[in-house]
XYZ file of C-alpha atoms in Angstrom:
589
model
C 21.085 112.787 10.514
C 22.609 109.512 10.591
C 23.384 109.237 14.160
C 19.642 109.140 14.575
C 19.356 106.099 12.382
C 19.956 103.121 14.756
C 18.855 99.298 14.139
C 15.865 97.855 15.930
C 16.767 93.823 16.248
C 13.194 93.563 18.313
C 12.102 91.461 15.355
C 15.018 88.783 16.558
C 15.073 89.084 20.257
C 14.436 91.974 22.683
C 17.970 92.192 24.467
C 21.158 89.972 25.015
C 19.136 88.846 28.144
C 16.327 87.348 26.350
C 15.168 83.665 28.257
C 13.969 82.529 24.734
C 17.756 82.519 23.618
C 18.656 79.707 25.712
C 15.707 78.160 25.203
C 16.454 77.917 21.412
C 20.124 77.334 21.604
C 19.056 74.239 23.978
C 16.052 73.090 21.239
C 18.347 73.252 18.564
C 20.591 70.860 20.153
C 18.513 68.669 21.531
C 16.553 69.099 17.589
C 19.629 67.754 16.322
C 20.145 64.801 18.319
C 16.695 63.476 17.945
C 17.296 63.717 13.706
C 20.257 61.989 14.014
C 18.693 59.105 16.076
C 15.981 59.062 13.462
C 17.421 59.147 10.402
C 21.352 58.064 10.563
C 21.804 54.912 8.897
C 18.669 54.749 7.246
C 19.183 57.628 4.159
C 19.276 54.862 1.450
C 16.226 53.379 2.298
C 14.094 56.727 2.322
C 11.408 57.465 -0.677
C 11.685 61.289 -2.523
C 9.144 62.605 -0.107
C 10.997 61.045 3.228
C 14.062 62.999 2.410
C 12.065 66.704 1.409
C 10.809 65.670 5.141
C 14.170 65.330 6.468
C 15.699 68.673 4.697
C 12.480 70.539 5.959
C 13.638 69.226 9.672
C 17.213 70.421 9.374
C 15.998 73.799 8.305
C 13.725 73.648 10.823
C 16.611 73.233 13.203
C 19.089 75.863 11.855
C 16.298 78.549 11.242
C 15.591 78.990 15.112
C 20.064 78.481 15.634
C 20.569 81.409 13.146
C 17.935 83.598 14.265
C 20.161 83.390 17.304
C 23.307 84.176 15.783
C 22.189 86.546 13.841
C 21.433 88.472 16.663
C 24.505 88.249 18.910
C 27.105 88.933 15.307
C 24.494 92.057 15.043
C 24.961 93.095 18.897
C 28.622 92.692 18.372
C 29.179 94.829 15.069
C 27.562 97.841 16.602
C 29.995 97.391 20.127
C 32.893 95.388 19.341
C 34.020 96.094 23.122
C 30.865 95.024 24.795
C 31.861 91.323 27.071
C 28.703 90.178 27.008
C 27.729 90.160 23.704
C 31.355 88.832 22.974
C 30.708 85.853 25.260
C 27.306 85.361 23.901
C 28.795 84.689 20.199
C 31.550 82.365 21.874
C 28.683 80.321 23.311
C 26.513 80.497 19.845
C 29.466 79.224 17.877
C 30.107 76.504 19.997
C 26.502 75.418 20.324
C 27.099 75.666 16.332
C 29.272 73.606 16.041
C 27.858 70.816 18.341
C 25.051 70.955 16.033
C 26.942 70.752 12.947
C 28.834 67.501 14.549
C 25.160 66.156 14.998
C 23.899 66.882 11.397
C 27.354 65.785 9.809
C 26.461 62.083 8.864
C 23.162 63.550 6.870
C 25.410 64.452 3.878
C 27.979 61.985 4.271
C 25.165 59.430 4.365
C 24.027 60.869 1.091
C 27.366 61.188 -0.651
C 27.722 57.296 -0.246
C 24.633 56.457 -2.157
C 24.688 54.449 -5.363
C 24.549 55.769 -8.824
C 20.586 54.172 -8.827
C 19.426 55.688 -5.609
C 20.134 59.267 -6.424
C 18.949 59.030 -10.030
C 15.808 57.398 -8.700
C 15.723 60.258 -6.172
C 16.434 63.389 -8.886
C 14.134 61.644 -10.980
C 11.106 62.255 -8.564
C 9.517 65.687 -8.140
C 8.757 64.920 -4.461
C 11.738 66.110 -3.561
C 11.290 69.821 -4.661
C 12.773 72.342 -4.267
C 16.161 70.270 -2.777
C 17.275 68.592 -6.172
C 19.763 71.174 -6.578
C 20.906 70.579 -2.903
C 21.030 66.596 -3.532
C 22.782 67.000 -6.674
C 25.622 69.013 -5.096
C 25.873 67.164 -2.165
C 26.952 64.193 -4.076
C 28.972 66.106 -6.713
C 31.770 66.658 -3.731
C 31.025 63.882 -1.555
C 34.364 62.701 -2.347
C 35.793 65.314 -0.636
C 34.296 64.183 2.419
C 36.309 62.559 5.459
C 34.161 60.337 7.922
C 32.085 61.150 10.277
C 34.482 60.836 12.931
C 37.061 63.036 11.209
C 34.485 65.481 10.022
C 33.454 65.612 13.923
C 37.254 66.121 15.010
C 37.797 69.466 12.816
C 34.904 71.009 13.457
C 36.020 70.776 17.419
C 39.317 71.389 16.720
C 38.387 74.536 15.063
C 37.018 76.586 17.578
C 40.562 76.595 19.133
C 42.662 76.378 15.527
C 41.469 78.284 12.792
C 38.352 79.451 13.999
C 40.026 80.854 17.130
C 43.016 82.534 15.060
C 40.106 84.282 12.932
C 38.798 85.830 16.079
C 42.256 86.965 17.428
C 42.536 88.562 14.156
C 38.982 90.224 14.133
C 39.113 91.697 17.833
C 42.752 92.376 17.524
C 42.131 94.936 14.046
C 39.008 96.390 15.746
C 40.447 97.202 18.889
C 43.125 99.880 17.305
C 42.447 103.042 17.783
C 44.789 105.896 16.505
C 45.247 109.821 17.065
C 45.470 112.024 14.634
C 45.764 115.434 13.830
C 43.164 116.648 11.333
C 42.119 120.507 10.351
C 44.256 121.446 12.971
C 42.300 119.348 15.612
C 43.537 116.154 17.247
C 41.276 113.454 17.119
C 40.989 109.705 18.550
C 40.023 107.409 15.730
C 39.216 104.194 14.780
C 40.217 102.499 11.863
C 37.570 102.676 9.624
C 37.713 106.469 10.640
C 41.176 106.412 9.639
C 41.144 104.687 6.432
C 38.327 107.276 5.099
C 41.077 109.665 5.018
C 42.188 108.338 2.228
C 39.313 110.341 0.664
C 40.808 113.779 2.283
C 41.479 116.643 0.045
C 44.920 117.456 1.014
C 47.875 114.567 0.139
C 49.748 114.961 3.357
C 46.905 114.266 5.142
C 45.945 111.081 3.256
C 49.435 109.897 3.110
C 50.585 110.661 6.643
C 47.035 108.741 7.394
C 47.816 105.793 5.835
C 51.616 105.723 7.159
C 50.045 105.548 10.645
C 47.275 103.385 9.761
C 49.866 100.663 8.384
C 52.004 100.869 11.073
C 49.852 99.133 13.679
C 50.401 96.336 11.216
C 53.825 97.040 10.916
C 54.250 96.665 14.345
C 52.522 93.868 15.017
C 53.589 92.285 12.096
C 54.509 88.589 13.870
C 51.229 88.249 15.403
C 49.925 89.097 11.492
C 52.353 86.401 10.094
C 51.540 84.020 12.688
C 47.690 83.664 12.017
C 48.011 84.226 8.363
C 50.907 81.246 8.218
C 48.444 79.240 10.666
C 45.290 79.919 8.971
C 47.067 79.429 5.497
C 48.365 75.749 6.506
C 45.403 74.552 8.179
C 43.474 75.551 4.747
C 46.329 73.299 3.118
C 46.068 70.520 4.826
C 42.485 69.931 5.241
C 42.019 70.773 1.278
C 44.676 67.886 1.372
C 43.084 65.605 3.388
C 40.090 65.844 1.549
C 42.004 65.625 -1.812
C 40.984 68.512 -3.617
C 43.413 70.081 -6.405
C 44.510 73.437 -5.398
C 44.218 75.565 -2.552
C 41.686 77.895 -4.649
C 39.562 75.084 -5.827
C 37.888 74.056 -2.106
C 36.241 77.613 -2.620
C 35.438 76.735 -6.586
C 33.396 73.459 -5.537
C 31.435 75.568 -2.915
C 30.805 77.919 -5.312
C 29.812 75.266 -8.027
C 32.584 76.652 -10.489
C 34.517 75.118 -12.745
C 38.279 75.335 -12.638
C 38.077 76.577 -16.289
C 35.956 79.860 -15.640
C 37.387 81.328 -12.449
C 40.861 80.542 -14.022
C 39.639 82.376 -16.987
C 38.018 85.412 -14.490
C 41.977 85.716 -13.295
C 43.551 86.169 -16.900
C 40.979 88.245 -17.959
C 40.908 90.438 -15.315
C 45.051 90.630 -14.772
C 44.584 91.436 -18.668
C 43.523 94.444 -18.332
C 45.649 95.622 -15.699
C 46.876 98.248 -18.244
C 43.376 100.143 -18.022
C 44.167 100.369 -14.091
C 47.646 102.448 -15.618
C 45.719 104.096 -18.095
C 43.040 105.721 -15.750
C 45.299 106.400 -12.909
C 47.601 108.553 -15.192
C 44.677 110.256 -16.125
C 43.757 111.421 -12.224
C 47.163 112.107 -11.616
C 46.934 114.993 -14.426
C 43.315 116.132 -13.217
C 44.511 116.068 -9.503
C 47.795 117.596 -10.665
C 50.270 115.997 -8.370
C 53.855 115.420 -9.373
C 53.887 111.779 -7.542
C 50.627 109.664 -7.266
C 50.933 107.298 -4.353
C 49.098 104.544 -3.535
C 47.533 106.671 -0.163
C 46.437 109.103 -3.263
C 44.113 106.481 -5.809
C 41.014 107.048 -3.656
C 41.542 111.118 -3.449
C 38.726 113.703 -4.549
C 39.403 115.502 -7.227
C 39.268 119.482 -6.462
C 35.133 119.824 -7.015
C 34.139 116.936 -5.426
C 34.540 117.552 -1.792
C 30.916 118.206 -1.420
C 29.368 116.083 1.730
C 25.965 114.664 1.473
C 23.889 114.627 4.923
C 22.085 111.840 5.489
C 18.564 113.261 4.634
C 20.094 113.866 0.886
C 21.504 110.665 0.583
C 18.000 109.125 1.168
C 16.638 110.986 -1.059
C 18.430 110.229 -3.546
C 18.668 106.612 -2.673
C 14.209 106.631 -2.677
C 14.982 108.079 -6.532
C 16.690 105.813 -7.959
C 15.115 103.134 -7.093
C 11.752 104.331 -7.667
C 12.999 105.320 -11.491
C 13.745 101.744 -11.946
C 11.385 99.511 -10.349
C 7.920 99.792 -7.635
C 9.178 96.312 -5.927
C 12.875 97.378 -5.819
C 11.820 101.041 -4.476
C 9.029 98.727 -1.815
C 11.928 96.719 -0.282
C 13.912 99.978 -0.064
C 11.545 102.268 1.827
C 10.462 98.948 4.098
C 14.740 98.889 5.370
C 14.494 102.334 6.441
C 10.835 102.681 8.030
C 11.011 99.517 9.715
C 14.664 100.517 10.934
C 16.858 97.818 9.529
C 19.840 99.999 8.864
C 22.521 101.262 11.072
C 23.796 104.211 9.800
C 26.374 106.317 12.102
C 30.145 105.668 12.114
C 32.532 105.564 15.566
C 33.116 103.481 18.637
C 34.081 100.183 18.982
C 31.500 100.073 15.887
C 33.146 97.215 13.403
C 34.529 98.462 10.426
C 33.044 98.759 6.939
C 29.461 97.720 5.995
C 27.645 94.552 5.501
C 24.399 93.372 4.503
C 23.032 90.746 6.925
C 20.530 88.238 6.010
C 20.094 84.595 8.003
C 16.597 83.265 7.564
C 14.184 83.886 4.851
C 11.205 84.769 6.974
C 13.116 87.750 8.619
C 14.094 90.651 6.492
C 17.943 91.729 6.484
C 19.226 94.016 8.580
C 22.351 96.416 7.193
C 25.497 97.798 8.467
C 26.914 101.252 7.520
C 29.541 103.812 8.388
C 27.980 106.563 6.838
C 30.627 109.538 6.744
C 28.334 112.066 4.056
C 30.848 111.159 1.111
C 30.240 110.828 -2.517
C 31.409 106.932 -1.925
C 29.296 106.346 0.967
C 26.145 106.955 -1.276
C 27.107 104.098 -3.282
C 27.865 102.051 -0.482
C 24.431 102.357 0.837
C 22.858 101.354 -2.544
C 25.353 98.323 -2.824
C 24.003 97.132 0.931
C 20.744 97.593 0.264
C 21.135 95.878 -3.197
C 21.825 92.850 -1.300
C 19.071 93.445 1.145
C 16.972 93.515 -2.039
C 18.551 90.145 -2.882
C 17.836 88.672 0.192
C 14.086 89.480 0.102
C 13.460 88.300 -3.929
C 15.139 85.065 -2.359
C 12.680 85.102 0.466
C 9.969 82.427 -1.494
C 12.941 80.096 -1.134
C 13.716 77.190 1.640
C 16.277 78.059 4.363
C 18.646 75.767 2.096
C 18.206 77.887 -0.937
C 17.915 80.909 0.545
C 21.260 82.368 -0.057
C 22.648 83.585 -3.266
C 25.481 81.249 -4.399
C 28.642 83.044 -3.536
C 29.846 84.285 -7.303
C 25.897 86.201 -7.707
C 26.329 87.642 -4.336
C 27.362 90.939 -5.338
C 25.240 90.834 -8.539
C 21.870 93.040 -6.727
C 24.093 95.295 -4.447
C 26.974 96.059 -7.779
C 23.546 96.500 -9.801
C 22.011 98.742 -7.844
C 24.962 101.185 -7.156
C 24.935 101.636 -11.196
C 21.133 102.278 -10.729
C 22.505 105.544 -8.288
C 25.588 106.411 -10.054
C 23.551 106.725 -13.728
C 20.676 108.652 -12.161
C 23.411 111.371 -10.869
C 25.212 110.947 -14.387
C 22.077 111.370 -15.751
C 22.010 114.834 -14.178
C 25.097 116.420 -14.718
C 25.910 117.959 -17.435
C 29.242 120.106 -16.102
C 31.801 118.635 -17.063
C 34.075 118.774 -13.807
C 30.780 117.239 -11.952
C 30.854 114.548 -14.436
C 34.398 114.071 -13.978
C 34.398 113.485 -10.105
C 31.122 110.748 -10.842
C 33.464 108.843 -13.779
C 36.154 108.869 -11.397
C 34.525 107.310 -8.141
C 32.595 105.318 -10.368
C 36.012 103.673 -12.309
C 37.664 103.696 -8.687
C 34.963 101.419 -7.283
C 35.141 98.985 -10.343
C 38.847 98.794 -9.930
C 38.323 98.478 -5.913
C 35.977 95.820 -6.418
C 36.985 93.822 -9.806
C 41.046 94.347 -9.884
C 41.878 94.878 -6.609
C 39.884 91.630 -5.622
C 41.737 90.094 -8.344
C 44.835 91.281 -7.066
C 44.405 89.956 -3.389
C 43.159 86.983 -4.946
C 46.569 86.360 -7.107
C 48.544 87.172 -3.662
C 46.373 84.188 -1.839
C 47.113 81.530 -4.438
C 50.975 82.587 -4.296
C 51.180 82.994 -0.459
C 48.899 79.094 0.033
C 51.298 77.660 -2.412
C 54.532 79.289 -0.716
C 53.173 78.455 2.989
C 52.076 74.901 1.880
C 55.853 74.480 1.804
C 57.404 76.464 4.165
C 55.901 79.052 6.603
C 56.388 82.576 5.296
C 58.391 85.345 7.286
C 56.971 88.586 7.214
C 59.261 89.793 5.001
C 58.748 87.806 1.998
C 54.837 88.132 2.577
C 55.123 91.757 2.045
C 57.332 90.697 -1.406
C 54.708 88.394 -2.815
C 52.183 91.362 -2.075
C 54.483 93.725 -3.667
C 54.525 91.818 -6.504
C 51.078 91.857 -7.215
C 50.750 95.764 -6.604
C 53.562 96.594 -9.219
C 51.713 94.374 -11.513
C 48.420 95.993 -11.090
C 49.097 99.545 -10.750
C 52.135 99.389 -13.257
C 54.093 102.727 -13.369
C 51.299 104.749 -13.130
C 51.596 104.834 -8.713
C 54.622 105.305 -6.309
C 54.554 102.463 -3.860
C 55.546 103.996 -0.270
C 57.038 101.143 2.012
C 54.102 100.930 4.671
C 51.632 99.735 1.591
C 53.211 96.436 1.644
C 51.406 95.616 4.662
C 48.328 96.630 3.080
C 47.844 92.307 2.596
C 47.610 91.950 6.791
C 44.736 94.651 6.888
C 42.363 92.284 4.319
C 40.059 90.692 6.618
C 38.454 88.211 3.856
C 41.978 86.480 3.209
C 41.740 85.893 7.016
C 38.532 84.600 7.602
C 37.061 83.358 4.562
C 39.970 82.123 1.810
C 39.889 82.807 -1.550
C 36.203 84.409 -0.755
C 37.311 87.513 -2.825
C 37.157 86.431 -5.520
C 33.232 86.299 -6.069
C 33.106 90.132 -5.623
C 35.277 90.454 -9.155
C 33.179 87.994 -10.462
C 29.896 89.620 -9.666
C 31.273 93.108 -10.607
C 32.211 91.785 -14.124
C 28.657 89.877 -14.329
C 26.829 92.931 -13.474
C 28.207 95.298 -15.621
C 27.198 93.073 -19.141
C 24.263 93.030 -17.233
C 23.822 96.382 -16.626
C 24.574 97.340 -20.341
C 21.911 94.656 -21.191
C 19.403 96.430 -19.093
C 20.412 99.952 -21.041
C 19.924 97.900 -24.452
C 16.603 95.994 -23.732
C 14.906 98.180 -21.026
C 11.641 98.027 -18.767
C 11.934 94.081 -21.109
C 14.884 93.342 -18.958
C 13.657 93.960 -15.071
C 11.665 90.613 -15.016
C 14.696 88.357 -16.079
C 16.827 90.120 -13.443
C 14.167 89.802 -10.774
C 14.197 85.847 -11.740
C 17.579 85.841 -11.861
C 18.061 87.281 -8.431
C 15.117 85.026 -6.759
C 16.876 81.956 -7.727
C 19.173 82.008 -4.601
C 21.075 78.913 -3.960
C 18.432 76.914 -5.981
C 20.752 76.154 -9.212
C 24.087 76.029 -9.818
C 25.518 79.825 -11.027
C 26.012 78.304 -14.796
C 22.203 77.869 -15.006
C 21.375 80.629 -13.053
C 23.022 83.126 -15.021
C 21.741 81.407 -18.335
C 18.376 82.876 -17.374
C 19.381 86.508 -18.462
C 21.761 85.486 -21.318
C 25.009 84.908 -19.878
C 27.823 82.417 -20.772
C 30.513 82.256 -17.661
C 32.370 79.942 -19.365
C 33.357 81.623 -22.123
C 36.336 84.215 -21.888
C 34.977 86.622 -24.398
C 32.023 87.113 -22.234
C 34.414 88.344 -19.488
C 36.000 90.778 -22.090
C 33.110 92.311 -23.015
C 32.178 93.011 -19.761
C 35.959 94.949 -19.454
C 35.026 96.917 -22.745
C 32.378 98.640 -20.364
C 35.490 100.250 -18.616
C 36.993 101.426 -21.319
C 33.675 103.326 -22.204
C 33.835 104.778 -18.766
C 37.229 106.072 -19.175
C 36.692 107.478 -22.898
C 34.147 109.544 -21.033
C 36.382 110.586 -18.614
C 38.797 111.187 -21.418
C 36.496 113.470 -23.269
C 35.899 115.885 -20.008
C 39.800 116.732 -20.088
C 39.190 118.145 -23.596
């Protein structure tokens, strides 16, 4: 069963107690303040091959600090209650940022340098593989303060924005909530909670999410107050550093042009009418007089069926293997050399997450695997990134993670990979309806929904870049955006517009969501290129998804044929939807 699957993090370090932790946390450190007395001052004057030397050193020095961190974030996830591995990421973090104050000068150095230096620098293949890296670097240099400035916010963050992000994290974990289900009273937590939402009966998904929402409800000033403070530290550091909107500090990290994730939004919001379209649809096939928003995730009557954890696997080892040997390899290597966690409860965090640091260790995944339909997807979608991380694993440190917007692209892939080869086997028309159905539910959860919390963080920074926000007219812009997506096709009960305080990525990582619509939308022309061209197909992807950091996304995604800049390539992705639902369509009869 799950429960038996448990991480082994002996590959990092053998217990919270382990000497060598210090012992790197103090190398890295002292690492960083020997580069800086080496190199600052003295960028301009380096030859190509000087500066591969001095991006080799600086991975050098992160790869030990991440290993590190790595470790302690992994510790925490799995006990969110346990003090000492809570003080142990406190320390890492701050060690973190003492060596990020250290390093800061390297690419303000390099953002200073004349027209002539870099070209003469691009221009020389010493420098391989960190062209990409240079070339970046000095694309939004000019959003860089000075060193002494840079220095200031990255102290001042640990007890600012960094510190509000933490409240928020241990504050969300710690709730627990009872709750009468089957007739038994039980003590959960929320990610225990939430997966009601998936229970066969509507009272119990609605009364679920009533009680789930009114933690946040009753908190909802301490919610307020970090999202207001997070909100206007984001504005005015983005205005400090001059960049044009709130959204576009994420769009230069991300190497995206204003154009195409502007052009992602309308698309998307677009086709909000295919969100109304399918959810009138499961309203008939669940037969409910009022569809509420507690009731979008619900199973339809034939699809209550629970996979144990042995099934799932096996059908997990299937799918992959039908695709590709080298997918199915990194697959099989997660579970034997026990890289997942599987069970659900605790002070476990919430969710699931993929976790990969350093390109010499493999990834380690997160799960809170409840035997649901959804939670078989889930698992392919983590491991799809674990597969990611491990094409990207011929990369540098520097290059080693996918560029934000082709995050999702593996882990989206690969849950199509699962939810064809069940597809693929059903031929009943009710079994094909409850696959359609959590199939079009994750696409909306992961491309429209995204959108939608997306829309609500440009028109909340704008608002709060003004004037604070009360609670009140937070929960109005959020309405907003849920009357625009779901249309008249879903009831909206009065604890949903809180929903916008239980979105962790709007809290720690702004405007972050966005990248998982963008991936979603990427994947599925991709995924319909695959079906077209076949076995032809697998070694683009595999190109594709090896490329990590090392381009920018435009080039990256010209490898397999994609144009991100054009707005009829994001519409042709949507027309894979309607396909879906046409299907679903023809079950009803």
């Amino acid at each position: 069963c799950s429960s038996d699957l448990r991480w082994d993090l002996s590959d990092l370090f053998s217990s919270l107690d382990d000497p060598r932790i210090q012992k790197l946390l103090d190398t890295g450190k002292s690492s960083a303040s020997a580069f800086k007395k080496a190199y600052k001052g003295k960028l301009g004057n380096l030859t190509a091959g000087a500066l591969k030397k001095a991006y080799e050193e600086i991975e050098d020095i992160y790869q030990s600090y991440y290993k590190v961190s790595q470790y302690c974030h992994l510790e925490y996830a799995i006990d969110t209650s346990d003090e000492k591995a809570k003080s142990l990421v406190a320390k890492v973090d701050e060690v973190g940022s003492e060596i990020s104050n250290e390093l800061v000068f390297f690419d303000l150095e390099l953002g200073k340098l004349s027209q002539d230096q870099i070209d003469r620098l691009l221009s020389n293949d010493d420098l391989l593989p960190y062209k990409y890296e240079l070339a970046h670097t000095v694309k939004t240099a000019k959003y860089h303060l000075s060193e002494k400035e840079e220095q200031v916010i990255n102290l001042k963050d640990l007890t600012g924005s960094d510190a509000f992000r933490k409240l928020y994290g241990e504050f969300t974990s710690s709730f627990k909530y009872e709750f009468e289900v089957d007739g038994e009273v039980k003590k959960l937590n929320g990610s225990e909670l939430r997966a009601l939402r998936y229970h066969k009966d509507a009272p119990v998904r609605r009364e679920a999410m009533k009680l789930f929402y009114s933690r946040y409800d009753d908190n909802q000033l301490i919610f307020s107050h970090i999202f207001n403070n997070i909100v206007k530290d984001h504005h005015i550091e983005r205005d400090l550093r001059g960049y044009k909107s709130a959204i576009s500090v994420k769009n230069e990290q991300n190497d995206l042009s204003e154009d195409s994730v502007a052009a992602l939004h309308e698309v998307t919001s677009e086709s909000y009418p295919l969100v109304n379209r399918y959810y009138k649809i499961k309203k008939q096939l669940l037969g409910l007089d009022e569809m509420t928003l507690a009731d979008i995730y619900a199973p339809l009557p034939q699809s209550d069926k629970i996979y144990p954890w042995e099934e799932a696997t096996t059908l997990i080892y299937e799918g992959f293997k039908a695709f590709d040997d080298e997918f199915f390899g990194f697959v099989k290597a997660m579970y034997d050399e026990k890289r997942i966690d599987a069970p659900a409860g605790g002070s476990k965090r919430g969710g699931a997450f993929c976790s990969g640091y350093t390109p010499d260790i493999k990834p380690y995944v997160m799960l809170n695997y409840l035997g649901r339909q959804r939670d078989i997807s889930t698992i392919a979608h983590e491991l799809g990134h674990a597969i990611h991380d491990m094409l990207c694993s011929k990369q540098t440190l520097l290059n080693y993670h996918p560029i934000l917007p082709l995050a999702e692209t593996a882990s989206v892939f690969s849950e199509m990979i699962i939810t064809d080869l069940l597809l693929n086997r059903e031929t009943d028309s009710k079994a094909r309806q409850s696959l359609l159905t959590d199939k079009l539910e994750d696409i909306f959860a992961t491309s429209h929904r995204q959108n939608m919390f997306s829309r609500f963080e440009m028109a909340s920074h704008k608002a709060i870049s003004e004037s604070l926000m009360s609670p009140t007219q937070l929960c109005d812009l959020y309405q907003t955006e849920l009357n625009q997506m779901f249309g008249d096709a879903v009831t909206y009960t009065d604890e949903y517009r809180w929903e916008w305080s239980s979105i962790p990525h709007i809290f720690e990582s702004p405007f972050y969501v966005y990248a998982y619509n963008f991936g979603n939308l990427l994947v599925m022309a991709l995924y319909q290129q695959y079906l077209e061209e076949g076995a032809s197909f697998i070694p683009k992807f595999k190109t594709f998804l090896s490329m990590g950091s090392s381009a920018s996304p435009e080039d990256i995604t010209k490898l397999v044929g994609a144009d991100i800049n054009n707005p009829e390539f994001w519409r042709k992705s949507l027309r894979y939807i309607e396909r879906l639902i046409g299907e679903l369509e023809k079950t009803i009869g």
